[in-house]
Amino acid sequence: MKHRRLALAVALVFQVVVLLIVAGPWLLARLTGDEYRLQVQPVDPRDPFRGSYVDLHIRGVPAYSDRNGRAYIALRRNSDGTYRGSGTSASKPANGPFLRCDVDDGEVACGVESFFTSADEAERLGRVLAEGGAVAHVKIDGAGRAAVVDLTAP
Amino acid sequence: MPSRELISSSRLAWLRGEIEAWRGEGLVTPAAAPTIAGRVASALRARGARAVLYVGAALVGAGLIGVVASNLDVDEIGPLERSLLAGLVWIALVALAEGVRDRGTVGSLADPVALLAAIAYGATIFQVTQSLQVPAFEPSLILAWALGSVAYAYATGYKGPLVLGVGALTGWYVWELADRTDVVSALVLGLALATPLATAVAAVHEGSSRAHFSGAWRFTAALVGLGALAVAAESPFQDQDPSVPSLVLAAAIPIVVIALVAAVRGDRRRRIEIAGALTVAAAAVVLVATAPGGGVDVWFEEGVHGAALTHSLVAVGLFLVLAAAIVYVGVIDGAMALAGVGVGALVLFFVAQAVFVVVLSLGSSGWLLLGVGALLVACGLLADRRQRRVARP
């Protein structure tokens, strides 16, 4: 009985560790990052396990690249205080905020491609954003890991 | 109190009649008769009740994930609160499974509750990552769910979470294979290599405290093996720029070694199974390597003939032989789920061919039905003959 309880406890700890590993980059960005407002464009699809979301594309960040692996996208500040992507490099930019992205099979992914919300809100946001774009509030830490915290109209 | 033996309803009715007769003849006392009858129970009734419990648990679990996917408005309950609630439900179900486990008649609820707990773990992963806005269609979430469920299963011995975990692991594996490569050959090889690995894992469970887990691994081996040959049969033409993921190539040698070690340690029956699984993998490799050149366009324009026709016929033949072998093994083992995979594969083959003519034109529906039916009859006769030989005193 004691052996079984110990095995169960170890399994539960393992499950929590696995959960923390998959959620880790986004959790770290939220806890330790600074908030930036990024200009984005939307679409409105659905993930079968996690529901409705708005697909985001950050202005200035290329959707595709001909080089696989890690890529860094520098962020440039606009006159209205928002940021947009500005240049891609294989190494971290020396100055300013940047996004850490992965290029897999040519597709660029920076960890901020979706914003989950209710079905009705996703549809509403999709319409609002299609008309004039939107602003994603994103927390980015020193390593370039990013997590979306909110999505608002410009 | 010793556990009750499960027998068929007809056997149970016969036994009860015999016990009454023995009581009448004075062979058993009136007090002993109900005690003897109480040692057996209807397998059908017990299995039926268990099946309903598992289906119910699966539906409740699906509902939990549905609630996560409904994305309750932030005004109603915030993302942090939703994550904590999902986690609490998960832990509560784990505790409930442990609580009912040794509690007499409700002890049979433990495994379905454990299955529900494993599903709730998945719901927790999805809720937490949704709250953190992790991008959609992230395959690592399915992998995390699979690994966590398998760990829970091995720690506790519950079969429900293992079936869920192995199923999710297989789903993640196929997703990753299909996602990471555009070439069919890589998908075939990836599935083919998983066949001896899953068979070896099933074999090493025999004789251990987790012997009841071998069925789930054997089921997975059957599924991926059939999948490999089905895809190879559907794609007779060599990819123009074939590139097999390095992960698949690197995994080939250790997988073969694991399979051979399991075969050496197992009994004759397990050695035959592993040899069969390795043969399936080797056959898939040969099919990929010998696929005739050209492309789908050539197939549509010029039709399938010559080397391409031979290649497809061989692939289809191997698929049918494997499906029949799985039915045979399932029947002689009493593993009806395994037998069901084989029968399902043959039925799907018939539907795919008769309705969609997916692989060549192999004759009218009547001839196909005749062929598939004859194969199943042959399996049944062989299995019956073996069981009569085993039952002979």
Coordinates of C-alpha atoms in Angstrom, one line a residue:
Chain A
M1 CA 0.0 0.0 0.0
K2 CA 2.8 2.4 1.0
H3 CA 4.7 1.5 -2.2
R4 CA 1.6 2.2 -4.3
R5 CA 1.0 5.6 -2.7
L6 CA 4.6 6.6 -3.3
A7 CA 4.3 5.5 -6.9
L8 CA 1.1 7.5 -7.3
A9 CA 2.8 10.6 -5.7
V10 CA 5.7 10.3 -8.1
A11 CA 3.3 10.0 -11.1
L12 CA 1.4 13.1 -10.0
V13 CA 4.6 15.1 -9.6
F14 CA 5.7 13.9 -13.0
Q15 CA 2.4 15.0 -14.5
V16 CA 2.8 18.5 -13.0
V17 CA 6.4 18.7 -14.2
V18 CA 5.3 17.7 -17.8
L19 CA 2.6 20.4 -17.7
L20 CA 5.1 23.0 -16.5
I21 CA 7.5 22.0 -19.3
V22 CA 4.9 22.5 -22.1
A23 CA 3.6 25.8 -20.6
G24 CA 7.0 27.0 -19.3
P25 CA 8.0 29.5 -22.1
W26 CA 4.7 31.3 -22.0
L27 CA 4.6 31.2 -18.2
L28 CA 8.1 32.7 -17.9
A29 CA 7.3 35.4 -20.4
R30 CA 4.2 36.4 -18.4
L31 CA 5.9 36.4 -15.1
T32 CA 9.2 38.1 -16.0
G33 CA 8.5 40.0 -19.3
D34 CA 7.8 43.6 -20.1
E35 CA 4.5 44.5 -21.9
Y36 CA 4.6 45.7 -25.5
R37 CA 1.7 46.6 -27.8
L38 CA 2.1 44.9 -31.2
Q39 CA 0.1 45.7 -34.4
V40 CA -1.6 42.5 -35.6
Q41 CA -4.0 41.2 -38.2
P42 CA -6.6 38.4 -37.5
V43 CA -8.6 35.3 -38.8
D44 CA -11.2 33.3 -36.8
P45 CA -10.6 29.5 -36.6
R46 CA -11.2 26.8 -33.9
D47 CA -9.0 24.4 -32.0
P48 CA -11.0 21.2 -31.2
F49 CA -9.5 20.9 -27.7
R50 CA -9.3 24.5 -26.6
G51 CA -12.1 26.2 -28.5
S52 CA -12.3 29.4 -30.5
Y53 CA -9.4 31.7 -31.0
V54 CA -8.3 34.5 -33.2
D55 CA -5.3 33.8 -35.4
L56 CA -2.8 36.6 -35.2
H57 CA -0.2 37.8 -37.6
I58 CA 2.2 40.5 -36.3
R59 CA 2.9 43.2 -38.8
G60 CA 6.4 43.2 -40.0
V61 CA 7.1 39.6 -39.0
P62 CA 7.5 37.3 -42.0
A63 CA 5.1 34.3 -42.1
Y64 CA 7.7 32.2 -44.0
S65 CA 11.5 31.9 -44.1
D66 CA 13.8 29.9 -46.3
R67 CA 16.1 29.0 -43.3
N68 CA 14.9 26.5 -40.6
G69 CA 15.8 26.8 -36.9
R70 CA 15.9 29.6 -34.4
A71 CA 15.3 33.2 -35.7
Y72 CA 15.1 36.6 -33.9
I73 CA 12.8 39.3 -35.0
A74 CA 13.7 42.9 -33.8
L75 CA 10.8 45.1 -32.9
R76 CA 10.7 48.8 -34.0
R77 CA 8.5 51.4 -32.2
N78 CA 5.9 53.3 -34.2
S79 CA 4.9 56.8 -33.6
D80 CA 1.7 55.7 -31.8
G81 CA 3.6 53.7 -29.3
T82 CA 2.9 50.3 -30.8
Y83 CA 5.6 48.0 -32.2
R84 CA 6.0 46.1 -35.4
G85 CA 8.6 43.5 -36.6
S86 CA 11.7 44.9 -38.3
G87 CA 14.3 42.6 -39.6
T88 CA 15.1 38.9 -39.0
S89 CA 18.5 37.6 -37.8
A90 CA 20.0 34.3 -36.7
S91 CA 21.4 35.9 -33.5
K92 CA 19.9 38.1 -30.8
P93 CA 19.7 41.8 -31.6
A94 CA 22.1 43.9 -29.5
N95 CA 19.5 46.5 -28.5
G96 CA 15.8 46.8 -28.1
P97 CA 13.0 44.3 -27.7
F98 CA 12.9 41.3 -29.9
L99 CA 10.9 38.1 -30.4
R100 CA 12.4 34.6 -30.3
C101 CA 10.9 32.5 -33.1
D102 CA 11.3 29.0 -34.5
V103 CA 11.2 28.3 -38.2
D104 CA 9.9 24.8 -38.9
D105 CA 9.4 23.6 -42.4
G106 CA 9.7 27.2 -43.6
E107 CA 6.9 28.5 -41.2
V108 CA 7.8 31.2 -38.7
A109 CA 6.3 30.7 -35.2
C110 CA 7.0 33.2 -32.4
G111 CA 4.5 31.8 -29.8
V112 CA 2.0 34.6 -30.2
E113 CA 0.0 33.3 -33.1
S114 CA -3.3 32.7 -31.3
F115 CA -5.6 34.5 -28.8
F116 CA -8.2 32.3 -27.2
T117 CA -11.6 33.7 -26.3
S118 CA -15.3 32.7 -26.4
A119 CA -16.8 31.9 -29.7
D120 CA -18.9 35.0 -29.9
E121 CA -16.0 37.3 -28.8
A122 CA -13.7 35.6 -31.4
E123 CA -16.2 36.3 -34.1
R124 CA -16.6 39.9 -33.0
L125 CA -12.9 40.5 -32.7
G126 CA -12.4 38.9 -36.1
R127 CA -14.8 41.4 -37.7
V128 CA -13.3 44.4 -35.8
L129 CA -9.8 43.4 -36.6
A130 CA -10.5 42.7 -40.3
E131 CA -11.7 46.3 -40.6
G132 CA -8.7 48.0 -39.1
G133 CA -6.3 45.6 -37.5
A134 CA -5.7 45.4 -33.7
V135 CA -3.2 45.7 -30.9
A136 CA -2.0 42.6 -29.1
H137 CA -0.6 43.3 -25.6
V138 CA 2.3 40.9 -25.4
K139 CA 4.7 40.2 -22.5
I140 CA 8.3 39.6 -23.7
D141 CA 11.2 38.6 -21.5
G142 CA 14.9 39.2 -21.9
A143 CA 15.3 36.0 -24.0
G144 CA 12.6 37.0 -26.5
R145 CA 10.0 34.5 -25.2
A146 CA 6.5 36.1 -25.7
A147 CA 3.0 35.5 -24.4
V148 CA -0.2 37.3 -25.5
V149 CA -2.1 38.8 -22.5
D150 CA -4.8 40.8 -24.2
L151 CA -6.2 41.9 -27.6
T152 CA -7.8 45.3 -28.2
A153 CA -8.9 47.5 -31.0
P154 CA -6.4 50.2 -32.0
Chain B
M1 CA -13.3 -13.4 0.2
P2 CA -12.1 -14.9 -3.1
S3 CA -13.0 -13.0 -6.3
R4 CA -15.9 -14.3 -8.4
E5 CA -15.2 -16.3 -11.5
L6 CA -16.9 -14.9 -14.6
I7 CA -18.5 -17.4 -17.0
S8 CA -21.0 -17.1 -19.8
S9 CA -24.7 -16.7 -19.0
S10 CA -25.6 -20.1 -20.5
R11 CA -22.9 -21.8 -18.5
L12 CA -24.1 -20.0 -15.3
A13 CA -27.7 -21.2 -15.9
W14 CA -26.4 -24.8 -16.4
L15 CA -24.3 -24.6 -13.3
R16 CA -27.2 -23.4 -11.2
G17 CA -29.4 -26.2 -12.5
E18 CA -26.6 -28.7 -11.6
I19 CA -26.2 -27.3 -8.1
E20 CA -30.0 -27.7 -7.5
A21 CA -29.8 -31.3 -8.8
W22 CA -26.8 -32.0 -6.5
R23 CA -28.7 -30.6 -3.5
G24 CA -31.6 -32.9 -4.3
E25 CA -29.3 -35.9 -4.4
G26 CA -27.7 -34.8 -1.1
L27 CA -24.3 -34.2 -2.7
V28 CA -24.1 -30.6 -1.4
T29 CA -25.8 -29.3 1.7
P30 CA -28.6 -26.6 1.5
A31 CA -26.1 -24.2 3.2
A32 CA -23.3 -24.9 0.8
A33 CA -25.4 -24.6 -2.4
P34 CA -25.7 -20.7 -2.5
T35 CA -22.1 -20.3 -1.5
I36 CA -21.0 -22.4 -4.5
A37 CA -23.3 -20.5 -6.8
G38 CA -22.0 -17.2 -5.4
R39 CA -18.5 -18.0 -6.6
V40 CA -19.4 -17.5 -10.2
A41 CA -21.1 -14.6 -12.0
S42 CA -22.3 -13.9 -15.5
A43 CA -19.4 -12.6 -17.6
L44 CA -21.8 -11.0 -20.0
R45 CA -23.5 -9.0 -17.3
A46 CA -20.2 -8.0 -15.6
R47 CA -18.6 -7.0 -19.0
G48 CA -21.8 -5.2 -20.0
A49 CA -21.8 -3.1 -16.9
R50 CA -18.1 -2.4 -17.1
A51 CA -18.5 -1.3 -20.8
V52 CA -21.3 1.1 -19.9
L53 CA -19.2 2.5 -17.0
Y54 CA -16.2 3.1 -19.4
V55 CA -18.4 4.7 -22.1
G56 CA -20.0 6.9 -19.4
A57 CA -16.6 8.0 -18.0
A58 CA -15.3 8.7 -21.6
L59 CA -18.4 10.9 -22.3
V60 CA -18.1 12.8 -19.0
G61 CA -14.4 13.3 -19.8
A62 CA -15.2 14.6 -23.3
G63 CA -17.7 16.9 -21.7
L64 CA -15.0 18.3 -19.4
I65 CA -12.8 19.0 -22.5
G66 CA -15.8 20.6 -24.1
V67 CA -16.3 22.9 -21.2
V68 CA -12.6 24.0 -21.5
A69 CA -13.1 24.5 -25.3
S70 CA -16.2 26.7 -24.6
N71 CA -14.0 29.4 -23.3
L72 CA -16.2 30.8 -20.6
D73 CA -16.3 34.6 -20.8
V74 CA -13.7 36.3 -18.6
D75 CA -16.5 38.2 -16.9
E76 CA -17.9 34.9 -15.6
I77 CA -14.7 33.3 -14.4
G78 CA -11.1 34.3 -15.1
P79 CA -8.3 32.3 -16.7
L80 CA -6.4 31.7 -13.5
E81 CA -9.6 30.5 -11.7
R82 CA -10.5 28.3 -14.6
S83 CA -7.0 26.7 -14.5
L84 CA -7.2 26.1 -10.7
L85 CA -10.7 24.6 -11.1
A86 CA -9.6 22.2 -13.8
G87 CA -6.6 21.2 -11.6
L88 CA -8.9 20.6 -8.6
V89 CA -11.3 18.4 -10.6
W90 CA -8.3 16.4 -11.8
I91 CA -6.9 15.8 -8.3
A92 CA -10.3 15.1 -6.9
L93 CA -10.9 12.4 -9.5
V94 CA -7.5 10.8 -8.7
A95 CA -8.4 10.8 -5.0
L96 CA -11.8 9.3 -5.8
A97 CA -10.3 6.5 -7.8
E98 CA -8.1 5.6 -4.9
G99 CA -11.0 5.9 -2.4
V100 CA -13.3 3.5 -4.2
R101 CA -10.6 1.0 -5.2
D102 CA -10.8 -1.3 -2.2
R103 CA -14.4 -0.7 -1.3
G104 CA -16.3 -4.0 -2.1
T105 CA -18.8 -3.8 -4.9
V106 CA -18.0 -0.2 -5.8
G107 CA -14.4 -1.2 -6.4
S108 CA -15.2 -1.9 -10.0
L109 CA -15.7 1.9 -10.4
A110 CA -12.1 2.6 -9.7
D111 CA -10.8 2.0 -13.2
P112 CA -13.5 4.1 -15.0
V113 CA -12.9 6.8 -12.5
A114 CA -9.2 6.6 -13.1
L115 CA -9.9 6.9 -16.9
L116 CA -11.9 10.0 -16.1
A117 CA -9.0 11.4 -14.0
A118 CA -6.6 10.9 -16.9
I119 CA -9.0 12.7 -19.2
A120 CA -9.3 15.5 -16.6
Y121 CA -5.5 15.8 -16.6
G122 CA -5.7 16.5 -20.3
A123 CA -8.4 19.0 -19.7
T124 CA -6.1 20.7 -17.1
I125 CA -3.3 20.9 -19.7
F126 CA -5.6 22.4 -22.3
Q127 CA -7.1 24.9 -19.8
V128 CA -3.7 26.0 -18.4
T129 CA -2.2 26.5 -21.9
Q130 CA -5.4 28.2 -23.1
S131 CA -5.1 30.6 -20.2
L132 CA -1.5 31.3 -21.1
Q133 CA -2.5 31.8 -24.8
V134 CA -0.2 29.0 -26.0
P135 CA -0.7 29.0 -29.8
A136 CA -3.4 26.6 -31.2
F137 CA -2.7 23.1 -32.6
E138 CA 0.4 22.6 -30.5
P139 CA 1.2 18.9 -30.7
S140 CA 3.4 18.9 -27.6
L141 CA 0.2 19.2 -25.5
I142 CA -1.0 15.8 -26.8
L143 CA 2.4 14.3 -26.0
A144 CA 2.3 15.8 -22.5
W145 CA -1.2 14.3 -22.0
A146 CA 0.0 10.9 -23.2
L147 CA 3.1 10.8 -21.1
G148 CA 1.2 11.9 -18.0
S149 CA -1.5 9.3 -18.5
V150 CA 0.9 6.5 -19.1
A151 CA 2.9 7.4 -15.9
Y152 CA -0.3 7.5 -13.9
A153 CA -1.3 4.1 -15.3
Y154 CA 2.0 2.4 -14.5
A155 CA 2.0 3.9 -11.0
T156 CA -1.4 2.6 -10.2
G157 CA -2.1 -0.4 -12.5
Y158 CA -5.3 1.1 -13.9
K159 CA -5.9 0.0 -17.5
G160 CA -8.2 2.9 -18.6
P161 CA -5.5 5.6 -18.3
L162 CA -3.1 3.3 -20.1
V163 CA -5.4 2.9 -23.1
L164 CA -6.0 6.6 -23.2
G165 CA -2.2 7.4 -22.9
V166 CA -1.1 4.9 -25.5
G167 CA -3.9 6.1 -27.8
A168 CA -2.8 9.7 -27.4
L169 CA 0.9 8.8 -27.8
T170 CA 0.0 7.0 -31.1
G171 CA -2.0 10.0 -32.2
W172 CA 0.8 12.4 -31.5
Y173 CA 3.3 10.1 -33.2
V174 CA 1.2 9.9 -36.4
W175 CA 0.6 13.7 -36.3
E176 CA 4.3 14.5 -35.9
L177 CA 5.2 12.0 -38.7
A178 CA 2.7 13.5 -41.1
D179 CA 3.6 17.1 -40.1
R180 CA 7.3 16.8 -40.4
T181 CA 7.5 15.2 -43.8
D182 CA 5.8 15.6 -47.2
V183 CA 6.9 12.2 -48.4
V184 CA 4.7 9.1 -48.0
S185 CA 7.7 6.8 -47.5
A186 CA 8.6 8.5 -44.2
L187 CA 5.1 7.9 -42.9
V188 CA 5.2 4.3 -43.9
L189 CA 8.6 3.7 -42.3
G190 CA 7.6 5.6 -39.1
L191 CA 4.5 3.4 -38.7
A192 CA 6.4 0.2 -39.6
L193 CA 9.1 0.8 -37.0
A194 CA 6.5 1.4 -34.3
T195 CA 5.1 -2.1 -34.9
P196 CA 7.9 -4.2 -33.5
L197 CA 8.5 -1.7 -30.8
A198 CA 4.9 -1.9 -29.5
T199 CA 4.9 -5.7 -29.9
A200 CA 8.1 -5.9 -27.8
V201 CA 6.7 -3.7 -25.1
A202 CA 3.6 -5.9 -25.0
A203 CA 5.8 -9.0 -24.7
V204 CA 7.9 -7.7 -21.8
H205 CA 4.7 -7.2 -19.7
E206 CA 3.9 -10.9 -19.7
G207 CA 4.5 -12.4 -16.4
S208 CA 4.9 -9.1 -14.6
S209 CA 2.6 -7.2 -12.2
R210 CA 1.4 -5.2 -15.2
A211 CA 0.6 -8.2 -17.5
H212 CA -2.9 -6.8 -18.1
F213 CA -1.2 -3.9 -19.9
S214 CA 0.1 -6.0 -22.7
G215 CA -3.3 -6.0 -24.5
A216 CA -3.2 -2.2 -25.1
W217 CA 0.3 -2.3 -26.5
R218 CA -0.5 -5.3 -28.7
F219 CA -3.6 -3.4 -30.0
T220 CA -1.4 -0.4 -30.8
A221 CA 1.1 -2.7 -32.6
A222 CA -1.7 -4.1 -34.8
L223 CA -3.1 -0.7 -35.6
V224 CA 0.2 0.9 -36.7
G225 CA 1.3 -2.2 -38.6
L226 CA -2.0 -2.2 -40.6
G227 CA -1.6 1.5 -41.0
A228 CA 1.9 1.1 -42.5
L229 CA 0.8 -1.5 -45.0
A230 CA -2.4 0.4 -45.9
V231 CA -0.5 3.6 -46.7
A232 CA 2.1 1.6 -48.7
A233 CA -0.7 -0.1 -50.7
E234 CA -2.3 3.3 -51.4
S235 CA 0.9 4.8 -52.7
P236 CA 2.6 2.7 -55.3
F237 CA 4.8 5.4 -56.7
Q238 CA 8.2 6.4 -55.3
D239 CA 8.3 10.0 -54.1
Q240 CA 10.2 12.3 -56.4
D241 CA 12.5 13.6 -53.6
P242 CA 12.3 11.0 -50.9
S243 CA 13.8 12.1 -47.6
V244 CA 13.2 10.0 -44.5
P245 CA 13.3 12.0 -41.2
S246 CA 16.6 11.4 -39.5
L247 CA 14.7 10.6 -36.3
V248 CA 13.1 7.6 -38.1
L249 CA 16.4 6.3 -39.3
A250 CA 18.2 6.8 -36.0
A251 CA 15.4 4.9 -34.2
A252 CA 15.5 1.9 -36.5
I253 CA 18.5 0.1 -34.9
P254 CA 17.6 0.5 -31.2
I255 CA 14.0 -0.6 -32.0
V256 CA 15.2 -3.7 -33.7
V257 CA 17.6 -4.4 -30.8
I258 CA 14.8 -3.9 -28.2
A259 CA 12.5 -6.3 -30.2
L260 CA 15.2 -9.0 -30.4
V261 CA 16.0 -8.7 -26.6
A262 CA 12.2 -9.0 -25.8
A263 CA 12.0 -12.0 -28.2
V264 CA 15.0 -13.8 -26.5
R265 CA 13.4 -13.2 -23.0
G266 CA 9.9 -14.2 -24.0
D267 CA 8.3 -17.6 -24.6
R268 CA 7.8 -19.3 -28.0
R269 CA 4.5 -17.5 -28.5
R270 CA 5.9 -14.1 -27.9
R271 CA 8.9 -14.9 -30.1
I272 CA 6.6 -15.7 -33.0
E273 CA 4.6 -12.4 -32.4
I274 CA 7.8 -10.3 -32.4
A275 CA 9.1 -12.1 -35.5
G276 CA 5.8 -11.4 -37.2
A277 CA 6.1 -7.7 -36.2
L278 CA 9.6 -7.5 -37.5
T279 CA 8.5 -9.1 -40.8
V280 CA 5.8 -6.4 -41.2
A281 CA 8.4 -3.7 -40.6
A282 CA 10.8 -5.3 -43.1
A283 CA 8.0 -5.8 -45.7
A284 CA 7.1 -2.1 -45.4
V285 CA 10.8 -1.1 -45.9
V286 CA 11.0 -3.3 -49.0
L287 CA 7.7 -1.9 -50.4
V288 CA 9.0 1.7 -50.0
A289 CA 12.4 0.8 -51.5
T290 CA 10.9 -1.0 -54.5
A291 CA 8.1 1.5 -55.2
P292 CA 8.2 2.1 -59.0
G293 CA 9.1 5.6 -60.1
G294 CA 6.8 8.1 -61.8
G295 CA 4.1 9.9 -59.9
V296 CA 0.4 10.1 -59.4
D297 CA 0.0 12.0 -62.6
V298 CA 1.4 9.1 -64.6
W299 CA -0.9 6.8 -62.7
F300 CA -4.0 8.8 -63.8
E301 CA -2.8 9.3 -67.3
E302 CA -1.4 5.9 -68.2
G303 CA -3.1 3.5 -65.7
V304 CA -1.4 1.1 -63.3
H305 CA 0.3 -1.8 -65.0
G306 CA 3.5 -3.8 -65.0
A307 CA 5.8 -3.2 -62.0
A308 CA 3.4 -0.8 -60.4
L309 CA 0.5 -3.3 -60.6
T310 CA 2.7 -6.0 -59.1
H311 CA 3.8 -3.7 -56.3
S312 CA 0.3 -2.8 -55.4
L313 CA -1.0 -6.4 -55.5
V314 CA 1.8 -7.5 -53.2
A315 CA 1.1 -4.6 -50.8
V316 CA -2.6 -5.4 -50.7
G317 CA -1.9 -9.1 -50.2
L318 CA 0.4 -8.4 -47.3
F319 CA -2.2 -6.1 -45.7
L320 CA -4.9 -8.8 -46.0
V321 CA -2.6 -11.5 -44.6
L322 CA -1.7 -9.2 -41.6
A323 CA -5.4 -8.4 -40.9
A324 CA -6.3 -12.1 -41.0
A325 CA -3.4 -13.0 -38.7
I326 CA -4.5 -10.3 -36.2
V327 CA -8.0 -11.7 -36.2
Y328 CA -6.6 -15.2 -35.6
V329 CA -4.4 -14.1 -32.7
G330 CA -7.2 -12.1 -31.2
V331 CA -9.6 -15.0 -31.3
I332 CA -7.3 -17.6 -29.9
D333 CA -6.2 -15.2 -27.1
G334 CA -9.8 -14.2 -26.3
A335 CA -8.7 -10.6 -27.0
M336 CA -11.9 -9.5 -28.9
A337 CA -10.6 -5.9 -29.2
L338 CA -7.6 -7.2 -31.1
A339 CA -9.7 -9.4 -33.3
G340 CA -12.0 -6.4 -33.9
V341 CA -9.0 -4.4 -35.3
G342 CA -8.4 -7.2 -37.8
V343 CA -12.0 -7.5 -38.8
G344 CA -12.4 -3.7 -38.9
A345 CA -9.4 -3.5 -41.2
L346 CA -10.9 -6.1 -43.6
V347 CA -14.2 -4.4 -43.6
L348 CA -12.6 -1.0 -44.3
F349 CA -10.6 -2.5 -47.1
F350 CA -13.8 -3.8 -48.6
V351 CA -15.5 -0.5 -48.3
A352 CA -12.5 1.5 -49.6
Q353 CA -12.2 -0.8 -52.6
A354 CA -15.9 -1.3 -53.4
V355 CA -17.0 2.3 -53.0
F356 CA -13.9 4.3 -53.8
V357 CA -11.6 1.9 -55.7
V358 CA -8.8 3.4 -53.7
V359 CA -6.2 0.9 -54.8
L360 CA -6.5 -0.2 -58.4
S361 CA -9.6 -2.0 -59.6
L362 CA -9.5 -5.4 -57.9
G363 CA -12.8 -6.7 -59.2
S364 CA -16.5 -6.2 -58.5
S365 CA -18.0 -5.8 -55.0
G366 CA -19.2 -9.4 -55.1
W367 CA -15.8 -10.9 -55.7
L368 CA -14.3 -8.7 -53.0
L369 CA -16.9 -9.7 -50.5
L370 CA -16.3 -13.3 -51.4
G371 CA -12.5 -12.9 -50.9
V372 CA -12.8 -11.1 -47.6
G373 CA -15.4 -13.4 -46.3
A374 CA -13.4 -16.5 -47.3
L375 CA -10.4 -15.1 -45.4
L376 CA -12.4 -14.6 -42.2
V377 CA -13.9 -18.1 -42.5
A378 CA -10.4 -19.5 -42.9
C379 CA -9.3 -17.6 -39.7
G380 CA -12.3 -18.9 -37.8
L381 CA -11.7 -22.5 -38.9
L382 CA -8.0 -22.3 -37.9
A383 CA -8.8 -20.8 -34.5
D384 CA -11.5 -23.3 -33.8
R385 CA -9.1 -26.2 -34.7
R386 CA -6.5 -24.8 -32.4
Q387 CA -8.8 -24.4 -29.5
R388 CA -10.2 -27.9 -29.9
R389 CA -6.6 -29.2 -29.9
V390 CA -5.7 -27.2 -26.8
A391 CA -8.9 -28.4 -25.0
R392 CA -8.2 -32.1 -25.7
P393 CA -7.2 -33.9 -22.5

